[in-house]
């Protein structure tokens, strides 16, 4: 069977380069094209050389539509508005779209879901096995522990360059807690505390966000009761874990019918 040809969009960024290295390292995948925004300094450079692999004879282009036409899938860790456009383009091209982009608005999520009616999309706030397993554990714990007696807080820290908050992973973990509790996260969460806030509302899910340095990603879910607490933690030491997960998601999705899938589907954790 021929290797699955994959396009990396945002190829010149740190995550894009990690994706190129992951494709090179994983059997069954090959780099079909590398895309950057119009006017980027890296246009025309060899994607393999930029990622530290040596020459792959894949020059970086700004023509996404042409790149999609000669591939079977696209790996996308760009920006919400950009991912919405790529979702439609991938559906039109009939190729798999793996989305690791975070910070989408509800409307942008709806637009991506509409593209998934015609195309095969895997979208997740985090592509690592460890984080998705953590989400399953959080949901189980939230279901088992009474909301009246146990408070749930999601704490996350990322590097200084991250632009959205809370992180997509924090939302993934918050959604897991909300499913366990049977509540709506958007109406039953606390994301900012400042000044005289009063007592903590019972049953809500709290978020705390830290930014600094070069931290790849650290997430803890603290479940605090009277006289005891439980802490579930995941630390990402290298962004290659997300890149490998994205490539494996593309390979899993190849040939599957249109629909909006998650990493829980990929990992068989649903």
Short mmCIF file of C-alpha atoms in Angstrom, two decimals:
data_model
loop_
_atom_site.label_atom_id
_atom_site.label_comp_id
_atom_site.label_asym_id
_atom_site.label_seq_id
_atom_site.Cartn_x
_atom_site.Cartn_y
_atom_site.Cartn_z
CA UNK A 1 0.00 0.00 0.00
CA UNK A 2 1.30 3.44 -0.90
CA UNK A 3 2.19 5.89 1.85
CA UNK A 4 -0.42 8.50 2.72
CA UNK A 5 0.59 11.86 1.29
CA UNK A 6 0.17 14.63 3.87
CA UNK A 7 0.22 18.41 3.60
CA UNK A 8 1.55 20.47 6.51
CA UNK A 9 0.05 23.95 6.71
CA UNK A 10 1.91 26.52 8.77
CA UNK A 11 4.98 24.54 7.79
CA UNK A 12 7.59 27.10 8.85
CA UNK A 13 6.41 27.40 12.45
CA UNK A 14 7.66 25.34 15.38
CA UNK A 15 4.67 23.00 15.23
CA UNK A 16 4.83 22.79 11.46
CA UNK A 17 8.46 21.70 11.60
CA UNK A 18 7.60 19.13 14.29
CA UNK A 19 4.87 17.76 12.00
CA UNK A 20 7.31 17.43 9.11
CA UNK A 21 9.74 15.50 11.32
CA UNK A 22 6.92 13.24 12.58
CA UNK A 23 5.78 12.44 9.04
CA UNK A 24 9.34 11.52 8.15
CA UNK A 25 9.61 9.20 11.17
CA UNK A 26 6.27 7.34 10.93
CA UNK A 27 5.74 4.43 8.57
CA UNK A 28 2.87 4.84 6.12
CA UNK A 29 3.13 8.62 5.80
CA UNK A 30 5.05 10.91 3.52
CA UNK A 31 5.24 14.68 3.08
CA UNK A 32 3.29 15.64 -0.04
CA UNK A 33 3.44 19.42 0.35
CA UNK A 34 4.26 22.20 2.80
CA UNK A 35 2.23 25.41 2.89
CA UNK A 36 2.85 28.85 4.37
CA UNK A 37 1.01 32.15 4.20
CA UNK A 38 1.53 34.43 1.18
CA UNK A 39 4.57 36.63 1.65
CA UNK A 40 6.27 34.38 4.21
CA UNK A 41 10.06 34.55 4.15
CA UNK A 42 10.32 30.75 3.93
CA UNK A 43 8.46 30.40 0.62
CA UNK A 44 10.55 28.38 -1.83
CA UNK A 45 12.77 26.84 0.84
CA UNK A 46 12.93 23.07 1.12
CA UNK A 47 10.64 21.90 3.94
CA UNK A 48 12.98 19.10 4.99
CA UNK A 49 15.98 21.40 5.30
CA UNK A 50 13.93 23.90 7.33
CA UNK A 51 12.88 21.11 9.72
CA UNK A 52 16.45 19.88 10.12
CA UNK A 53 16.00 16.67 8.13
CA UNK A 54 18.00 17.46 5.03
CA UNK A 55 16.60 17.98 1.57
CA UNK A 56 13.20 16.35 0.85
CA UNK A 57 12.57 18.14 -2.46
CA UNK A 58 9.35 19.64 -1.09
CA UNK A 59 9.51 23.42 -1.53
CA UNK A 60 7.29 25.51 0.74
CA UNK A 61 4.40 27.04 -1.22
CA UNK A 62 1.55 29.44 -0.59
CA UNK A 63 -0.83 27.61 -2.96
CA UNK A 64 -2.85 25.51 -0.51
CA UNK A 65 -5.47 24.49 -3.06
CA UNK A 66 -2.86 23.00 -5.39
CA UNK A 67 -1.15 21.29 -2.45
CA UNK A 68 -4.43 19.71 -1.29
CA UNK A 69 -5.14 18.42 -4.79
CA UNK A 70 -2.09 16.13 -4.73
CA UNK A 71 -2.45 14.81 -1.16
CA UNK A 72 -4.63 12.49 0.93
CA UNK A 73 -4.65 14.55 4.11
CA UNK A 74 -3.69 17.83 5.75
CA UNK A 75 -2.28 18.51 9.22
CA UNK A 76 -3.40 21.88 10.57
CA UNK A 77 -2.21 23.63 13.75
CA UNK A 78 -2.73 27.19 12.48
CA UNK A 79 -5.36 29.70 13.66
CA UNK A 80 -9.14 29.39 14.02
CA UNK A 81 -10.19 31.48 11.03
CA UNK A 82 -7.54 29.83 8.86
CA UNK A 83 -8.61 26.33 9.92
CA UNK A 84 -12.23 27.11 9.02
CA UNK A 85 -11.15 27.93 5.48
CA UNK A 86 -8.91 24.86 5.24
CA UNK A 87 -11.80 22.64 6.46
CA UNK A 88 -13.93 23.70 3.50
CA UNK A 89 -11.00 23.39 1.11
CA UNK A 90 -10.13 19.89 2.37
CA UNK A 91 -13.76 18.78 2.09
CA UNK A 92 -13.88 20.05 -1.50
CA UNK A 93 -10.67 18.15 -2.26
CA UNK A 94 -11.97 14.97 -0.59
CA UNK A 95 -9.01 14.62 1.78
CA UNK A 96 -8.66 14.04 5.53
CA UNK A 97 -8.29 17.18 7.67
CA UNK A 98 -6.62 16.84 11.08
CA UNK A 99 -7.16 19.99 13.17
CA UNK A 100 -5.07 20.69 16.25
CA UNK A 101 -5.89 24.40 16.20
CA UNK A 102 -7.29 25.74 19.47
CA UNK A 103 -9.24 28.86 20.42
CA UNK A 104 -12.16 28.39 18.00
CA UNK A 105 -15.36 30.28 18.74
CA UNK A 106 -18.69 28.42 18.82
CA UNK A 107 -19.48 29.82 15.38
CA UNK A 108 -16.14 28.62 13.98
CA UNK A 109 -16.77 25.18 15.50
CA UNK A 110 -20.15 25.13 13.76
CA UNK A 111 -18.54 26.01 10.41
CA UNK A 112 -16.01 23.20 10.83
CA UNK A 113 -18.83 20.80 11.71
CA UNK A 114 -20.63 21.84 8.51
CA UNK A 115 -17.52 20.97 6.49
CA UNK A 116 -17.45 17.59 8.27
CA UNK A 117 -20.80 16.77 6.66
CA UNK A 118 -18.85 16.45 3.41
CA UNK A 119 -15.32 15.75 4.61
CA UNK A 120 -13.46 13.59 7.11
CA UNK A 121 -12.19 15.74 9.99
CA UNK A 122 -10.36 14.79 13.19
CA UNK A 123 -10.38 17.72 15.61
CA UNK A 124 -9.05 17.75 19.16
CA UNK A 125 -7.79 20.24 21.71
CA UNK A 126 -4.84 17.91 22.20
CA UNK A 127 -3.44 15.11 20.06
CA UNK A 128 -1.48 13.19 22.71
CA UNK A 129 -2.45 9.78 24.07
CA UNK A 130 -1.68 10.85 27.64
CA UNK A 131 -3.95 13.89 27.62
CA UNK A 132 -6.87 12.04 26.09
CA UNK A 133 -6.51 9.25 28.64
CA UNK A 134 -6.40 11.94 31.34
CA UNK A 135 -9.70 13.30 30.02
CA UNK A 136 -11.32 9.87 30.41
CA UNK A 137 -10.08 9.67 34.01
CA UNK A 138 -11.34 13.18 34.77
CA UNK A 139 -14.80 12.34 33.43
CA UNK A 140 -14.93 9.19 35.56
CA UNK A 141 -13.81 11.05 38.67
CA UNK A 142 -16.30 13.88 38.13
CA UNK A 143 -19.11 11.35 37.73
CA UNK A 144 -18.12 9.46 40.87
CA UNK A 145 -17.66 12.44 43.22
CA UNK A 146 -20.64 14.53 44.34
CA UNK A 147 -20.60 18.11 43.06
CA UNK A 148 -21.84 19.37 46.43
CA UNK A 149 -18.74 18.00 48.16
CA UNK A 150 -15.98 18.21 45.54
CA UNK A 151 -14.75 21.26 43.59
CA UNK A 152 -12.99 20.92 40.22
CA UNK A 153 -10.24 23.30 39.07
CA UNK A 154 -8.27 23.06 35.81
CA UNK A 155 -4.80 24.60 35.99
CA UNK A 156 -2.69 25.04 32.85
CA UNK A 157 0.65 26.62 31.92
CA UNK A 158 2.15 27.27 28.49
CA UNK A 159 5.01 29.21 26.90
CA UNK A 160 4.87 32.98 26.64
CA UNK A 161 4.00 32.91 22.92
CA UNK A 162 0.64 31.12 23.24
CA UNK A 163 -2.17 33.46 22.18
CA UNK A 164 -5.37 31.76 23.40
CA UNK A 165 -6.47 31.12 26.98
CA UNK A 166 -7.50 28.85 28.52
CA UNK A 167 -5.75 26.34 26.30
CA UNK A 168 -7.57 23.88 24.07
CA UNK A 169 -6.35 21.11 26.35
CA UNK A 170 -7.77 22.87 29.39
CA UNK A 171 -11.14 23.08 27.61
CA UNK A 172 -10.87 19.39 26.69
CA UNK A 173 -10.37 18.52 30.36
CA UNK A 174 -13.09 20.93 31.46
CA UNK A 175 -15.52 19.38 28.98
CA UNK A 176 -14.63 15.94 30.34
CA UNK A 177 -15.42 17.13 33.86
CA UNK A 178 -18.67 18.71 32.67
CA UNK A 179 -19.76 15.47 30.97
CA UNK A 180 -19.08 13.61 34.19
CA UNK A 181 -21.16 16.14 36.11
CA UNK A 182 -23.90 16.35 33.49
CA UNK A 183 -23.57 20.14 33.18
CA UNK A 184 -22.98 22.68 30.42
CA UNK A 185 -19.39 23.93 30.68
CA UNK A 186 -20.03 27.33 29.12
CA UNK A 187 -22.66 28.29 31.70
CA UNK A 188 -21.12 26.42 34.65
CA UNK A 189 -17.48 27.51 34.52
CA UNK A 190 -15.42 30.25 36.17
CA UNK A 191 -12.52 31.56 34.09
CA UNK A 192 -11.58 34.84 35.76
CA UNK A 193 -11.26 35.69 39.45
CA UNK A 194 -10.31 39.17 40.59
CA UNK A 195 -11.24 41.28 43.58
CA UNK A 196 -14.05 40.40 45.98
CA UNK A 197 -15.44 37.35 44.22
CA UNK A 198 -17.45 35.88 47.09
CA UNK A 199 -17.54 32.14 47.88
CA UNK A 200 -16.84 29.63 45.14
CA UNK A 201 -20.11 28.61 43.40
CA UNK A 202 -20.77 24.92 44.04
CA UNK A 203 -20.74 22.56 41.09
CA UNK A 204 -18.81 24.84 38.73
CA UNK A 205 -15.56 24.03 36.91
CA UNK A 206 -12.82 26.60 37.48
CA UNK A 207 -9.94 27.50 35.15
CA UNK A 208 -6.58 29.07 35.98
CA UNK A 209 -4.13 30.09 33.26
CA UNK A 210 -0.37 30.64 33.54
CA UNK A 211 1.99 31.81 30.79
CA UNK A 212 5.77 32.03 30.77
CA UNK A 213 9.10 30.86 29.41
CA UNK A 214 9.24 27.93 27.02
CA UNK A 215 6.82 25.56 28.77
CA UNK A 216 5.38 23.18 26.15
CA UNK A 217 2.28 22.41 28.18
CA UNK A 218 1.38 21.45 31.75
CA UNK A 219 -2.17 20.61 32.84
CA UNK A 220 -3.54 19.61 36.22
CA UNK A 221 -7.10 18.86 37.25
CA UNK A 222 -7.51 19.40 40.98
CA UNK A 223 -10.57 17.85 42.62
CA UNK A 224 -10.78 19.27 46.13
CA UNK A 225 -13.02 18.03 48.91
CA UNK A 226 -13.23 18.56 52.65
CA UNK A 227 -9.96 17.38 54.16
CA UNK A 228 -8.59 15.79 50.97
CA UNK A 229 -7.86 16.49 47.33
CA UNK A 230 -7.04 14.56 44.16
CA UNK A 231 -4.68 15.90 41.50
CA UNK A 232 -4.42 14.46 37.97
CA UNK A 233 -1.52 15.90 35.96
CA UNK A 234 -0.03 15.70 32.48
CA UNK A 235 3.23 17.37 31.43
CA UNK A 236 4.25 17.65 27.80
CA UNK A 237 8.03 17.65 27.55
CA UNK A 238 8.26 17.92 23.77
CA UNK A 239 5.73 19.10 21.16
CA UNK A 240 6.63 16.06 19.07
CA UNK A 241 3.99 14.11 21.05
CA UNK A 242 1.30 16.28 19.44
CA UNK A 243 2.85 15.92 15.99
CA UNK A 244 3.02 12.12 16.23
CA UNK A 245 -0.58 12.01 17.41
CA UNK A 246 -1.70 14.14 14.47
CA UNK A 247 0.02 11.89 11.94
CA UNK A 248 -1.49 8.78 13.53
CA UNK A 249 -4.91 10.49 13.45
CA UNK A 250 -4.55 11.11 9.71
CA UNK A 251 -3.58 7.49 9.07
CA UNK A 252 -6.55 6.30 11.15
CA UNK A 253 -8.98 8.59 9.32
CA UNK A 254 -7.80 7.74 5.83
CA UNK A 255 -10.68 6.04 4.00
CA UNK A 256 -13.25 6.68 6.75
CA UNK A 257 -16.59 8.29 5.84
CA UNK A 258 -17.23 12.02 6.30
CA UNK A 259 -17.78 13.09 9.88
CA UNK A 260 -16.29 15.00 12.79
CA UNK A 261 -14.07 12.67 14.81
CA UNK A 262 -11.93 13.23 17.89
CA UNK A 263 -8.74 11.70 19.29
CA UNK A 264 -10.94 9.58 21.54
CA UNK A 265 -12.21 7.92 18.36
CA UNK A 266 -8.67 7.51 17.04
CA UNK A 267 -7.46 5.94 20.28
CA UNK A 268 -10.54 3.77 20.79
CA UNK A 269 -11.43 5.53 24.05
CA UNK A 270 -15.04 6.43 23.16
#
